[in-house]
mmCIF file of C-alpha atoms and ligand atoms in Angstrom:
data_model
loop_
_atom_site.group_PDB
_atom_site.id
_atom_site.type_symbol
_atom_site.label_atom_id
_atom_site.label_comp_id
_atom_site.label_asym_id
_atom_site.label_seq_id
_atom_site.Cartn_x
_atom_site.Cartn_y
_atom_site.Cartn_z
ATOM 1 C CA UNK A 215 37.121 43.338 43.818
ATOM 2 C CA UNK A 216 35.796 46.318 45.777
ATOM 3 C CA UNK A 217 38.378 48.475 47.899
ATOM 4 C CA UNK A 218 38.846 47.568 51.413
ATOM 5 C CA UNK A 219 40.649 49.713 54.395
ATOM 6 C CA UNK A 220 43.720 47.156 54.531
ATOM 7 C CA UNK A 221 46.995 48.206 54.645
ATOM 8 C CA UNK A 222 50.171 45.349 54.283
ATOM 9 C CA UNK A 223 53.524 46.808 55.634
ATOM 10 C CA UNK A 224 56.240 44.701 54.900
ATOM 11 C CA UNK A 225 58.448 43.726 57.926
ATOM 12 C CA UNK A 226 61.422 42.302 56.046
ATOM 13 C CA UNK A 227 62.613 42.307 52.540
ATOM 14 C CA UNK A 228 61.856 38.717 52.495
ATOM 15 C CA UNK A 229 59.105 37.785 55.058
ATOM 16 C CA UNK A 230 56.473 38.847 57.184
ATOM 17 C CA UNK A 231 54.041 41.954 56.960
ATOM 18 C CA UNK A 232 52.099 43.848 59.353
ATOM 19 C CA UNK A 233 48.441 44.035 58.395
ATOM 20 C CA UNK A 234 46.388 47.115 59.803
ATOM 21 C CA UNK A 235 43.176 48.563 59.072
ATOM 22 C CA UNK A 236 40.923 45.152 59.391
ATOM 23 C CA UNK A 237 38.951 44.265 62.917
ATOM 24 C CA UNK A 238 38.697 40.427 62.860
ATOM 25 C CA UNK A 239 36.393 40.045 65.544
ATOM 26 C CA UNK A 240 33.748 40.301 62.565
ATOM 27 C CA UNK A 241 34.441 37.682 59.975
ATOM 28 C CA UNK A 242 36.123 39.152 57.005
ATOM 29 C CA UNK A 243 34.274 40.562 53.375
ATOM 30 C CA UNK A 244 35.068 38.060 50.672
ATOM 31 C CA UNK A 245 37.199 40.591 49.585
ATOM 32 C CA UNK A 246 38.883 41.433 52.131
ATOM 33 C CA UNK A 247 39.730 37.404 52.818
ATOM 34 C CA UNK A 248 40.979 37.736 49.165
ATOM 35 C CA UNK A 249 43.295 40.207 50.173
ATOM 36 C CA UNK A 250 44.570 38.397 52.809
ATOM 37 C CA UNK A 251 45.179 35.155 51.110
ATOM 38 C CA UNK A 252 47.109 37.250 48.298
ATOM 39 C CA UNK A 253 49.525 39.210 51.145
ATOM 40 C CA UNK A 254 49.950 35.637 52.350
ATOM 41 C CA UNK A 255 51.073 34.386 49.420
ATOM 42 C CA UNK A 256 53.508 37.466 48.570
ATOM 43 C CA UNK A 257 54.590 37.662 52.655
ATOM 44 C CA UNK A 258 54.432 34.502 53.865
ATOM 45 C CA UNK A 259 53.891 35.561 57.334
ATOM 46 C CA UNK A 260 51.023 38.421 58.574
ATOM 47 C CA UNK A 261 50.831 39.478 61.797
ATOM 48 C CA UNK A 262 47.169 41.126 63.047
ATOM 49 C CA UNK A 263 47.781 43.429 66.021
ATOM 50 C CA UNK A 264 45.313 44.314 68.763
ATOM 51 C CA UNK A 265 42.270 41.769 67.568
ATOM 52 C CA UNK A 266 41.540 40.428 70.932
ATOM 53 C CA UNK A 267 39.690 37.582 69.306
ATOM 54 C CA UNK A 268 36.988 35.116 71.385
ATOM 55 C CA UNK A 269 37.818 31.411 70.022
ATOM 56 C CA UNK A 270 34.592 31.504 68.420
ATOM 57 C CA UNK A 271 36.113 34.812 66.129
ATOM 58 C CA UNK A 272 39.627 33.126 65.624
ATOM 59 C CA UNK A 273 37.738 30.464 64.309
ATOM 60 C CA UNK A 274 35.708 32.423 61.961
ATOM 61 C CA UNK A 275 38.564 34.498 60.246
ATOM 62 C CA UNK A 276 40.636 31.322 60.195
ATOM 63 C CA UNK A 277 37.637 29.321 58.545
ATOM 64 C CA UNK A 278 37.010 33.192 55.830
ATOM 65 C CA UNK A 279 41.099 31.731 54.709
ATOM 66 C CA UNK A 280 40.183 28.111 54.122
ATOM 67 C CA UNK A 281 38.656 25.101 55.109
ATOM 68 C CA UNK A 282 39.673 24.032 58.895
ATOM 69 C CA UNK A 283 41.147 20.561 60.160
ATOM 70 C CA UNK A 284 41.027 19.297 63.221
ATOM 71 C CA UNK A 285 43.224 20.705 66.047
ATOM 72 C CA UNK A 286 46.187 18.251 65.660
ATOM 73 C CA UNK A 287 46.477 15.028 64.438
ATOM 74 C CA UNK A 288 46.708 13.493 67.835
ATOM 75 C CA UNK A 289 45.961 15.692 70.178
ATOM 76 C CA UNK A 290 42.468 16.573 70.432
ATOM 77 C CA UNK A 291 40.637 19.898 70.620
ATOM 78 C CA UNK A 292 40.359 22.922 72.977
ATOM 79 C CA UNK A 293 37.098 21.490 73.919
ATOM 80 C CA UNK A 294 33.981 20.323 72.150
ATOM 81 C CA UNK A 295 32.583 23.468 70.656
ATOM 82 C CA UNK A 296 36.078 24.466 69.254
ATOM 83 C CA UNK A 297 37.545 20.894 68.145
ATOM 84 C CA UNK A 298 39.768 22.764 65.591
ATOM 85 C CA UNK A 299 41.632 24.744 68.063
ATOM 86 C CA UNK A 300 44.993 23.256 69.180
ATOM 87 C CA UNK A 301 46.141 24.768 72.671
ATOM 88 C CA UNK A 302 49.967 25.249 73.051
ATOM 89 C CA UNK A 303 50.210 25.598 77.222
ATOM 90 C CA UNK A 304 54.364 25.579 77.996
ATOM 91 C CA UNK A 305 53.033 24.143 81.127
ATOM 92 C CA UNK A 306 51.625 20.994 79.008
ATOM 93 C CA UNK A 307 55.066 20.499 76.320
ATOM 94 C CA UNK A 308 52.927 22.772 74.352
ATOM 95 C CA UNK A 309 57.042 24.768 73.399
ATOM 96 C CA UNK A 310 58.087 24.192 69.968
ATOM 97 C CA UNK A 311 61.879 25.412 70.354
ATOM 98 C CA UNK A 312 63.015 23.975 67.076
ATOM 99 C CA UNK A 313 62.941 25.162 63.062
ATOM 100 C CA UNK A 314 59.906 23.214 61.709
ATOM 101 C CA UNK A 315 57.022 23.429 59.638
ATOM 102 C CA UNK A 316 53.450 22.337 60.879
ATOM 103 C CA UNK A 317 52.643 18.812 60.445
ATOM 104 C CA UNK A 318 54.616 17.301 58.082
ATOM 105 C CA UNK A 319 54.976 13.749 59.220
ATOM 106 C CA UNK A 320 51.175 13.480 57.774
ATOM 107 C CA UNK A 321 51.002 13.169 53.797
ATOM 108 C CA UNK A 322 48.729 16.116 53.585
ATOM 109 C CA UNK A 323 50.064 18.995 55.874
ATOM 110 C CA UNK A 324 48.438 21.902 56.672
ATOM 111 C CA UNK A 325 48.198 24.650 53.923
ATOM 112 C CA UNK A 326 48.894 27.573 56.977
ATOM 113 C CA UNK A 327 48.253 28.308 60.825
ATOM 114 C CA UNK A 328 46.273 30.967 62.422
ATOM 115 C CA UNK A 329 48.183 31.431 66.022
ATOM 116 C CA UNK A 330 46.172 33.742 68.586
ATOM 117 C CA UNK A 331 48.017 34.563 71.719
ATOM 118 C CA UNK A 332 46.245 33.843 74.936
ATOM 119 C CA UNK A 333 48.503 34.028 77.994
ATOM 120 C CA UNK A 334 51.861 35.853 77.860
ATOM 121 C CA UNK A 335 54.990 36.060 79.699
ATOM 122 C CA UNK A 336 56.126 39.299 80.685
ATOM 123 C CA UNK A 337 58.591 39.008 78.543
ATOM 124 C CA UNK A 338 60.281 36.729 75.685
ATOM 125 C CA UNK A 339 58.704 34.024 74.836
ATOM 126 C CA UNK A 340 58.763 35.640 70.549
ATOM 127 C CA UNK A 341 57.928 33.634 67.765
ATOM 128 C CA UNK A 342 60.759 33.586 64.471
ATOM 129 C CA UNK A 343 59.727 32.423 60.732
ATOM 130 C CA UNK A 344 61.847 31.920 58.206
ATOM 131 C CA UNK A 345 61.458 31.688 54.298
ATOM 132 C CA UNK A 346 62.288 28.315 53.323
ATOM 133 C CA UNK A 347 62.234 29.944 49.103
ATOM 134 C CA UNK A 348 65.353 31.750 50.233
ATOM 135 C CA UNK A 349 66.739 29.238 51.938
ATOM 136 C CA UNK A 350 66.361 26.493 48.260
ATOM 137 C CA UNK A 351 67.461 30.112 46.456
ATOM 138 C CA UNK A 352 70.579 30.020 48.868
ATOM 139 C CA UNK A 353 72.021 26.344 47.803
ATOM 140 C CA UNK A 354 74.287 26.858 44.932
ATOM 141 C CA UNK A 355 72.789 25.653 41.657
ATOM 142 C CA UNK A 356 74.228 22.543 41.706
ATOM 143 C CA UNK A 357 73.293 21.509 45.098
ATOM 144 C CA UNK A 358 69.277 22.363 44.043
ATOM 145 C CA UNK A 359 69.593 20.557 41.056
ATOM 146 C CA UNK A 360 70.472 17.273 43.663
ATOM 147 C CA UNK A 361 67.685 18.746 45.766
ATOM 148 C CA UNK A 362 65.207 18.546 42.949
ATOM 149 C CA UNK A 363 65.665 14.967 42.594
ATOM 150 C CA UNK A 364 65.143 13.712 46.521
ATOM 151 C CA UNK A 365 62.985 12.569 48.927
ATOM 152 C CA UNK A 366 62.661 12.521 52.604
ATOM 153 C CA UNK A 367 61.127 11.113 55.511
ATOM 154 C CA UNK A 368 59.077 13.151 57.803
ATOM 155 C CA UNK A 369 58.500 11.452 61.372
ATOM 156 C CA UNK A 370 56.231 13.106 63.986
ATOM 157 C CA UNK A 371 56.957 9.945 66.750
ATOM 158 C CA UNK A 372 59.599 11.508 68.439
ATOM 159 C CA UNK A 373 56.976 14.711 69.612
ATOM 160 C CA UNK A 374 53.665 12.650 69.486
ATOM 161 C CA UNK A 375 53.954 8.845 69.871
ATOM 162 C CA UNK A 376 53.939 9.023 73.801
ATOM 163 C CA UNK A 377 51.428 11.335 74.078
ATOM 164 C CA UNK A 378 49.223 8.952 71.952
ATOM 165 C CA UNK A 379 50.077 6.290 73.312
ATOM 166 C CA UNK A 380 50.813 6.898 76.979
ATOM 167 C CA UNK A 381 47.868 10.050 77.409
ATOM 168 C CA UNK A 382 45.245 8.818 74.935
ATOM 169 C CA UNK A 383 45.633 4.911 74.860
ATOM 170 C CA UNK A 384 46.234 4.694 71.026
ATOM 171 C CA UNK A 385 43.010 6.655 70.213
ATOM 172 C CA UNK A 386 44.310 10.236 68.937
ATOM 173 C CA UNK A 387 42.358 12.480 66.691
ATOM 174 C CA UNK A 388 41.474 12.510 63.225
ATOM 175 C CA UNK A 389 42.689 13.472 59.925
ATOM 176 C CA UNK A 390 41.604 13.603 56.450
ATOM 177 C CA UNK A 391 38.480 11.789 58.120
ATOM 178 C CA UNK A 392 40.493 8.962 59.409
ATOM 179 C CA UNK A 393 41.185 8.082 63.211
ATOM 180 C CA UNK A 394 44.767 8.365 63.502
ATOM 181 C CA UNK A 395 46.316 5.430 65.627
ATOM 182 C CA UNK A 396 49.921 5.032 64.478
ATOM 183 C CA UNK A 397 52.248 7.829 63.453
ATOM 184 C CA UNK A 398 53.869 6.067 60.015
ATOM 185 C CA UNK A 399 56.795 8.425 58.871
ATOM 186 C CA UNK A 400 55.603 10.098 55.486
ATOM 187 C CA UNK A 401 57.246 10.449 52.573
ATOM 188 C CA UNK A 402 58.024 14.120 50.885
ATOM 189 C CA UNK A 403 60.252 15.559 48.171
ATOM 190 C CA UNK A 404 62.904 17.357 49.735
ATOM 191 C CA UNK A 405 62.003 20.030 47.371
ATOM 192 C CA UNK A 406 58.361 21.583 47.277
ATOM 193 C CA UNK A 407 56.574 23.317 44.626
ATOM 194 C CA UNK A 408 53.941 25.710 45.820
ATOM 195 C CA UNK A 409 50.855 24.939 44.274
ATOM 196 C CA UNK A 410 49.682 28.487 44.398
ATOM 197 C CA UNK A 411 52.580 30.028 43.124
ATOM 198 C CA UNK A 412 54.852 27.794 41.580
ATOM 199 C CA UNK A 413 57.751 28.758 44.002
ATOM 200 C CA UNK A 414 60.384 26.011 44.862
ATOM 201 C CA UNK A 415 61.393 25.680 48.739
ATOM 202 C CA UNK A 416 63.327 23.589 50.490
ATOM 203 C CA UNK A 417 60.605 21.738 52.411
ATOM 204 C CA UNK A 418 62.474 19.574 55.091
ATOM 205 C CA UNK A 419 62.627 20.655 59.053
ATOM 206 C CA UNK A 420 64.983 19.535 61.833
ATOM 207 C CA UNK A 421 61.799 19.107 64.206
ATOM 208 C CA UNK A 422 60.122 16.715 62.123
ATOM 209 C CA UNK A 423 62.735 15.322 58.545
ATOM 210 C CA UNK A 424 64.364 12.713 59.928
ATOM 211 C CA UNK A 425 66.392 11.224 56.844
ATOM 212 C CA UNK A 426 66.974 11.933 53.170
ATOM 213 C CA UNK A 427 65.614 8.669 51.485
ATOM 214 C CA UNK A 428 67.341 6.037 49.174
ATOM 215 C CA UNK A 429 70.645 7.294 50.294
ATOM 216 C CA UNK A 430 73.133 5.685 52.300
ATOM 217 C CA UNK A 431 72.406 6.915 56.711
ATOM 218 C CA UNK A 432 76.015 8.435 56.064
ATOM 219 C CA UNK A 433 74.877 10.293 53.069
ATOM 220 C CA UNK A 434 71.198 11.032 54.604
ATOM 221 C CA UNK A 435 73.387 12.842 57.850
ATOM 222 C CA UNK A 436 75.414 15.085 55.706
ATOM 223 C CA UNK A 437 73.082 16.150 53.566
ATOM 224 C CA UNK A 438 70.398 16.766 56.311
ATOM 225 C CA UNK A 439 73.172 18.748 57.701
ATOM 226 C CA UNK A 440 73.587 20.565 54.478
ATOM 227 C CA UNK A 441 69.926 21.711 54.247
ATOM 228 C CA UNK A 442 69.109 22.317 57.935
ATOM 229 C CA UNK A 443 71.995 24.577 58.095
ATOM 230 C CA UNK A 444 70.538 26.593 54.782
ATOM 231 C CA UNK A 445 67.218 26.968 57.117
ATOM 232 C CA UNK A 446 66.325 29.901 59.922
ATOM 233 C CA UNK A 447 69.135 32.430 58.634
ATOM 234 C CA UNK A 448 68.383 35.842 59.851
ATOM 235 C CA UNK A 449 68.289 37.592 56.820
ATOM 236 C CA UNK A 450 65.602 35.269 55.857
ATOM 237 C CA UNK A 451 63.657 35.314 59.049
ATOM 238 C CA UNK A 452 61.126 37.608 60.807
ATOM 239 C CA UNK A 453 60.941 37.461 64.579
ATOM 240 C CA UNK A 454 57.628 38.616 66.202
ATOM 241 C CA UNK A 455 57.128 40.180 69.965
ATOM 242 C CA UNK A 456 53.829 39.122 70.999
ATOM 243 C CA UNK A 457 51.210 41.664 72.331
ATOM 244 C CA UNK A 458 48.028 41.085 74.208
ATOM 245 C CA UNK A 459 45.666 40.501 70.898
ATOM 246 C CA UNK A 460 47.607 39.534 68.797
ATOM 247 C CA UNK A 461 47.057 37.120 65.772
ATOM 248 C CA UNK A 462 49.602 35.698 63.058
ATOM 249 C CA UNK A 463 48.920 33.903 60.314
ATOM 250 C CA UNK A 464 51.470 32.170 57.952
ATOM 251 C CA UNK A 465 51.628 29.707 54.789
ATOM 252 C CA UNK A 466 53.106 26.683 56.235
ATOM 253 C CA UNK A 467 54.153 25.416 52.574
ATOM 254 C CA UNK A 468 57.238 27.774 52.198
ATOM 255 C CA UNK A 469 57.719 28.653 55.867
ATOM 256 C CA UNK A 470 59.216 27.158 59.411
ATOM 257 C CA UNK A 471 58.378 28.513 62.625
ATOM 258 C CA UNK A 472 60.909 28.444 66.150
ATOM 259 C CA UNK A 473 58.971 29.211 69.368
ATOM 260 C CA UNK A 474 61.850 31.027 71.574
ATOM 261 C CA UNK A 475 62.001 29.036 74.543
ATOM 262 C CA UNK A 476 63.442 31.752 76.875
ATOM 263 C CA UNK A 477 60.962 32.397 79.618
ATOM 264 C CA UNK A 478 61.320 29.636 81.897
ATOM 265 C CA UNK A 479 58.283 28.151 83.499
ATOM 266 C CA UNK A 480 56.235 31.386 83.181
ATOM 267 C CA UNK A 481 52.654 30.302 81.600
ATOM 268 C CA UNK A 482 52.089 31.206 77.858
ATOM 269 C CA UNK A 483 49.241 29.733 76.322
ATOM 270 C CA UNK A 484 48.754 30.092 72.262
ATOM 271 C CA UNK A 485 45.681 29.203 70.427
ATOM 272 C CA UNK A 486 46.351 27.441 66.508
ATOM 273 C CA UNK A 487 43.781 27.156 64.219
ATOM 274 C CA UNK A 488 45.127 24.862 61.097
ATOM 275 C CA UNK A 489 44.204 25.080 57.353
ATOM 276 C CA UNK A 490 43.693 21.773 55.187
ATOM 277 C CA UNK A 491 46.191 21.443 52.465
ATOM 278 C CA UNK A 492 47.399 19.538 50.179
ATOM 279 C CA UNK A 493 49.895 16.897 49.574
ATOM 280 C CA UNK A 494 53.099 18.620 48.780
ATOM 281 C CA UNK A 495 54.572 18.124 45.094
ATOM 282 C CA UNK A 496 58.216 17.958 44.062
ATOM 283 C CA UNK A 497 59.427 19.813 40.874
ATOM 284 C CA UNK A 498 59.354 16.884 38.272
ATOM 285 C CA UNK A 499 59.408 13.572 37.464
ATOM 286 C CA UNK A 500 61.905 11.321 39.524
ATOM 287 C CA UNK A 501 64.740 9.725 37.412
ATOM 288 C CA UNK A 502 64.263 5.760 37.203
HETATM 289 O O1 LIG B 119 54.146 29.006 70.472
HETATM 290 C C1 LIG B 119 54.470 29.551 69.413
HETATM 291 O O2 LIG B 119 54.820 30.715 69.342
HETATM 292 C C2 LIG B 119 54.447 28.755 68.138
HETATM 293 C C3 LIG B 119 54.249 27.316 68.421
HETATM 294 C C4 LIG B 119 54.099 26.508 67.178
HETATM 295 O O3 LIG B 119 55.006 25.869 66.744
HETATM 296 C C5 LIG B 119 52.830 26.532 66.457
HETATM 297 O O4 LIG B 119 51.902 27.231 66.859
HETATM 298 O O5 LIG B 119 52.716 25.840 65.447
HETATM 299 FE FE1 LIG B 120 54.437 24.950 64.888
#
């Protein structure tokens, strides 16, 4: 690998780094998409100031990390020349004011998001990650060892079923080449290995887990309260103050996101690009 002119300064011990010396509006070197994918890896969460990216160029840096999916697996496109491009427009429900990782009610979630903003408020209206590896290193032993061993169900009806069905007459998008018409909860372990780097996190989100299976509902509540409650601690978050330009990319198998809903009906429109991934793994075999 030849040298390139980027420079990763972390922003927390934990999560997040600031990457400088890169313009994105070209399409990145191999190299220098290498790079990238490594600081994601070690970071979690990158943030690109000043890039003032066309959707054409947020496209191209996002498709230099991996291969694209469609925007959303129900909502369609920005338009028809950028059909991978989700638009979040707080005008439209596009506000996500709740801990939880992209798309997991599908069996194959996205492997990470490329968010561009496009319309600010004035003020707020910050994004927060947190590490979801601290927050599995954070259970005591014993209570990952239980982890280890679960499922749960991931249900994206409550955010999408109207829209599909209401908006779109039961014809939403596609995914992993198939027309998506219902939203069937998924199934995945409560505990997710990275397939990159062999990292355990605690891979279940109040927007979108919706019980802990074959346990009793009393049993699924308390220990959904249990792991939610490990998730978005400061010390294991990164909270980001959008600029004009700005660009953030993160690994959505060991993160969650929060968009801060404090802005009232001032416009803000974001831009998400989504990278295929894989369906997530569990640590081991499941007993009986
Ligand atoms: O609007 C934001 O800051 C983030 C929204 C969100 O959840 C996403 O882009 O996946
Ligand atoms: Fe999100």
């Amino acid at each position: 690998m030849t040298a390139t002119a980027i420079s990763i300064e972390p922003l927390t011990v934990t999560i997040g780094a600031e990457v400088s010396g890169i313009d994105l509006s070209d399409a990145p070197s191999p190299d220098a998409a290498a790079e990238i994918r490594s600081a994601l890896l070690d970071r979690k969460v990158l943030v690109f100031r000043g890039q003032r990216l066309t959707p054409d160029a947020h496209r191209a840096f996002a498709a230099a990390l991996g291969e694209l999916t469609p925007a959303h697996p129900v909502v369609p496109g920005l338009d028809a020349e950028h059909p991978e491009i989700y638009v979040l427009d707080s005008g439209d429900g596009g506000k996500a004011p709740v801990w939880h990782t992209d798309v997991t009610f599908m069996r194959r979630p996205p492997l990470g998001s490329v968010l561009r903003a496009v319309s600010l408020p004035p003020t707020g209206g910050d994004t927060c990650w947190t590490d979801l590896e601290a927050a599995y290193g954070a259970l005591s032993p014993q209570l990952r060892r239980l982890a280890d061993e679960l499922d749960a169900v991931h249900d994206g009806r409550k955010d999408f079923e109207e829209y599909l069905h209401v908006r779109l007459g039961g014809e939403g998008n596609t995914w992993e080449g198939e027309r998506v018409r219902t939203l069937d909860p998924v199934v995945h372990p409560v505990v997710r290995v990275h397939p990159e780097t062999g990292r355990r996190s605690l891979f279940v989100n109040p927007g979108f887990t919706t019980r802990i299976a074959d346990v009793t509902d009393t049993e699924s509540r308390a220990l959904l309260d249990v792991f939610f409650a490990a998730i978005g601690r400061p010390e294991h978050s990164v909270r980001h103050r959008w600029q004009a330009g700005d660009l953030v990319v993160w690994d959505n198998r060991s993160t969650a996101h929060y968009a801060v809903d404090d802005y009232g009906t001032t416009p803000r429109v974001m831009h998400r690009i989504t990278i295929r991934g894989d369906q997530p793994v569990g640590p081991g075999p499941r007993a009986g």
